[in-house]
Amino acid sequence: MRSIALAALLATLPAVAAAQTASVEQPLLHEVVDQVEADRMRADITALVGFGTRHTMSETQSETRGIGAARRWTEREFRRISAECGGCLEIALPADTVTGPRIPTPTEIVNVVAIQRGTTDPNRVVVISGHIDSRVSDVMNFTDDAPGANDDASGVAAVLEAARVLSKHRFDATLVYAVLSGEEQGLFGGRILADYARAQGWVVEANLNNDIVGNSEGSSGVRDTTRVRVFSEGTKTVETEEQEARRRYNGGEVDSSSRNLARYIDGIADRYLANFDVDMIYRTDRFGRGGDQVEMLRAGFPAVRISEGAEHYDRQHQDLRTENGRAYGDTIEGIDFDYLTQVARLNIATMASLGNAPMVPADVAIEGAVRPDTTLRWSAVPGAAGYRVWWRSTTSPQWTYSRSAGAATSLVLEGIPIDDYFFGVSAISEDGYESPVVFPGPAGAFVSVGDPAPAAN
Ligand SMILES: [Zn+2]
């Protein structure tokens, strides 16, 4: 009787609950989730706000005020974290001198990047990023106080906390902790990071860009501590016209590598976080707005923007002031540190999972037209012990059904017609870590040819 009742219960579970749960539950991911500390991120944001303004064009000589002092503080923080792991982090300061519509005079933009080399797959890179620069109402105002507690000291704090927690462990892939500058003046830090990644020859498997991740009370009055938005592009920025024509006909418009990275992050939240879920947003960014991940997408790298569920616009890009009893400005009082802790946990568990999983399979091909069966083939992934083929209804947001291919690099799904589903494949390590699912062909591939790197200056 009892087993019949259980079977009936399982049959009624919603399909989304099954999101990529074929992989083995990993104690390490619970462990790193438990190691995130709100107080350390409170100290980070307090320190960053303490520099008065971190505007990209603010002064760089002072040790107590401006963008120069803030980035040197960040570098010291990375060095301190590295000292505690036996020098496991390499610090790099990729920089460029730029001008633009929002930077009238040549200004040096400096990113602060910490690199934790992978043990067996060091050229494969998982990047977490946030931006250190801040602004007030007038984007050109580089002298007034611009605390930027939420936009985006919250993202920087998540980056630093990821380095603190994950540097205590070793991963197959390289983890990169990136604190970017020049975002508000035109996504310069994102572009400098993308150029640096290409110059290093990195295969960037994922960029988790955290921008505005610390507030849980929206302008509408809604308070939501249980939800974070993960924005992902549906079709690739770097798609060619020929690829676009094929994709428009055969599908793939909701299966870019970035979108399947978002699905993976959603699966991590379902499995490892309590009372916290990912709201996948099928957009590159918020309507009409942008972030540094856009520059990573232009370089052909899978990238998502992570942002709080309910934004408060009185606290974004505002001069510090009170009008009619209403307080404006991005101050630390607007940060919900328990909420920020959940977002940091999500990033950290995702990075640990990706870091220990094999690379996503490449050269994924699919065939099955005018046949009752569907066949997938892919190239063997170094370090993978096995593969799993996934499929879902064409209207389903999450991968729903799966079958192991064992160690083979092809699988025939008998009686499952290619016409009726979307398909993909993941790689699985010996100890049961699973990669994201990759959709066949160039529409889904995790390694793309990006735009040519812009000429220096
Ligand atoms: Zn921002």
GROMACS .gro file of N, CA, C and O in nm, residues 235-248 442-443 448-451:
model
   80
  235THR      N    1   1.950   3.376  -2.765
  235THR     CA    2   2.035   3.344  -2.879
  235THR      C    3   2.165   3.421  -2.862
  235THR      O    4   2.169   3.526  -2.798
  236LYS      N    5   2.271   3.368  -2.918
  236LYS     CA    6   2.403   3.423  -2.889
  236LYS      C    7   2.430   3.556  -2.957
  236LYS      O    8   2.399   3.575  -3.076
  237THR      N    9   2.489   3.646  -2.883
  237THR     CA   10   2.538   3.772  -2.939
  237THR      C   11   2.628   3.746  -3.059
  237THR      O   12   2.626   3.822  -3.156
  238VAL      N   13   2.705   3.638  -3.054
  238VAL     CA   14   2.805   3.612  -3.158
  238VAL      C   15   2.754   3.518  -3.268
  238VAL      O   16   2.832   3.471  -3.351
  239GLU      N   17   2.623   3.493  -3.271
  239GLU     CA   18   2.567   3.407  -3.375
  239GLU      C   19   2.589   3.470  -3.513
  239GLU      O   20   2.564   3.589  -3.533
  240THR      N   21   2.631   3.388  -3.610
  240THR     CA   22   2.646   3.439  -3.747
  240THR      C   23   2.512   3.433  -3.820
  240THR      O   24   2.419   3.365  -3.774
  241GLU      N   25   2.503   3.499  -3.935
  241GLU     CA   26   2.377   3.498  -4.010
  241GLU      C   27   2.339   3.357  -4.055
  241GLU      O   28   2.222   3.320  -4.054
  242GLU      N   29   2.439   3.280  -4.094
  242GLU     CA   30   2.414   3.143  -4.137
  242GLU      C   31   2.362   3.058  -4.020
  242GLU      O   32   2.266   2.981  -4.035
  243GLN      N   33   2.425   3.076  -3.904
  243GLN     CA   34   2.379   3.003  -3.785
  243GLN      C   35   2.238   3.045  -3.747
  243GLN      O   36   2.155   2.963  -3.706
  244GLU      N   37   2.212   3.173  -3.761
  244GLU     CA   38   2.080   3.226  -3.726
  244GLU      C   39   1.972   3.163  -3.814
  244GLU      O   40   1.865   3.125  -3.765
  245ALA      N   41   2.000   3.149  -3.943
  245ALA     CA   42   1.901   3.092  -4.035
  245ALA      C   43   1.867   2.947  -3.997
  245ALA      O   44   1.750   2.907  -3.996
  246ARG      N   45   1.969   2.868  -3.965
  246ARG     CA   46   1.945   2.728  -3.926
  246ARG      C   47   1.870   2.720  -3.794
  246ARG      O   48   1.779   2.640  -3.776
  247ARG      N   49   1.913   2.803  -3.700
  247ARG     CA   50   1.852   2.801  -3.567
  247ARG      C   51   1.705   2.845  -3.574
  247ARG      O   52   1.618   2.789  -3.507
  248ARG      N   53   1.676   2.945  -3.658
  248ARG     CA   54   1.538   2.994  -3.667
  248ARG      C   55   1.444   2.883  -3.714
  248ARG      O   56   1.330   2.874  -3.671
  442PRO      N   57   2.595   2.496  -3.313
  442PRO     CA   58   2.650   2.625  -3.272
  442PRO      C   59   2.554   2.707  -3.184
  442PRO      O   60   2.600   2.789  -3.104
  443ALA      N   61   2.423   2.684  -3.195
  443ALA     CA   62   2.328   2.761  -3.114
  443ALA      C   63   2.350   2.737  -2.965
  443ALA      O   64   2.325   2.825  -2.882
  448SER      N   65   3.248   2.941  -2.838
  448SER     CA   66   3.208   3.012  -2.961
  448SER      C   67   3.324   3.098  -3.008
  448SER      O   68   3.412   3.134  -2.931
  449VAL      N   69   3.317   3.136  -3.134
  449VAL     CA   70   3.412   3.235  -3.183
  449VAL      C   71   3.351   3.372  -3.159
  449VAL      O   72   3.243   3.403  -3.207
  450GLY      N   73   3.419   3.454  -3.079
  450GLY     CA   74   3.366   3.586  -3.045
  450GLY      C   75   3.403   3.690  -3.147
  450GLY      O   76   3.466   3.663  -3.249
  451ASP      N   77   3.361   3.813  -3.122
  451ASP     CA   78   3.403   3.926  -3.204
  451ASP      C   79   3.555   3.936  -3.198
  451ASP      O   80   3.616   3.901  -3.098
   0.00000   0.00000   0.00000
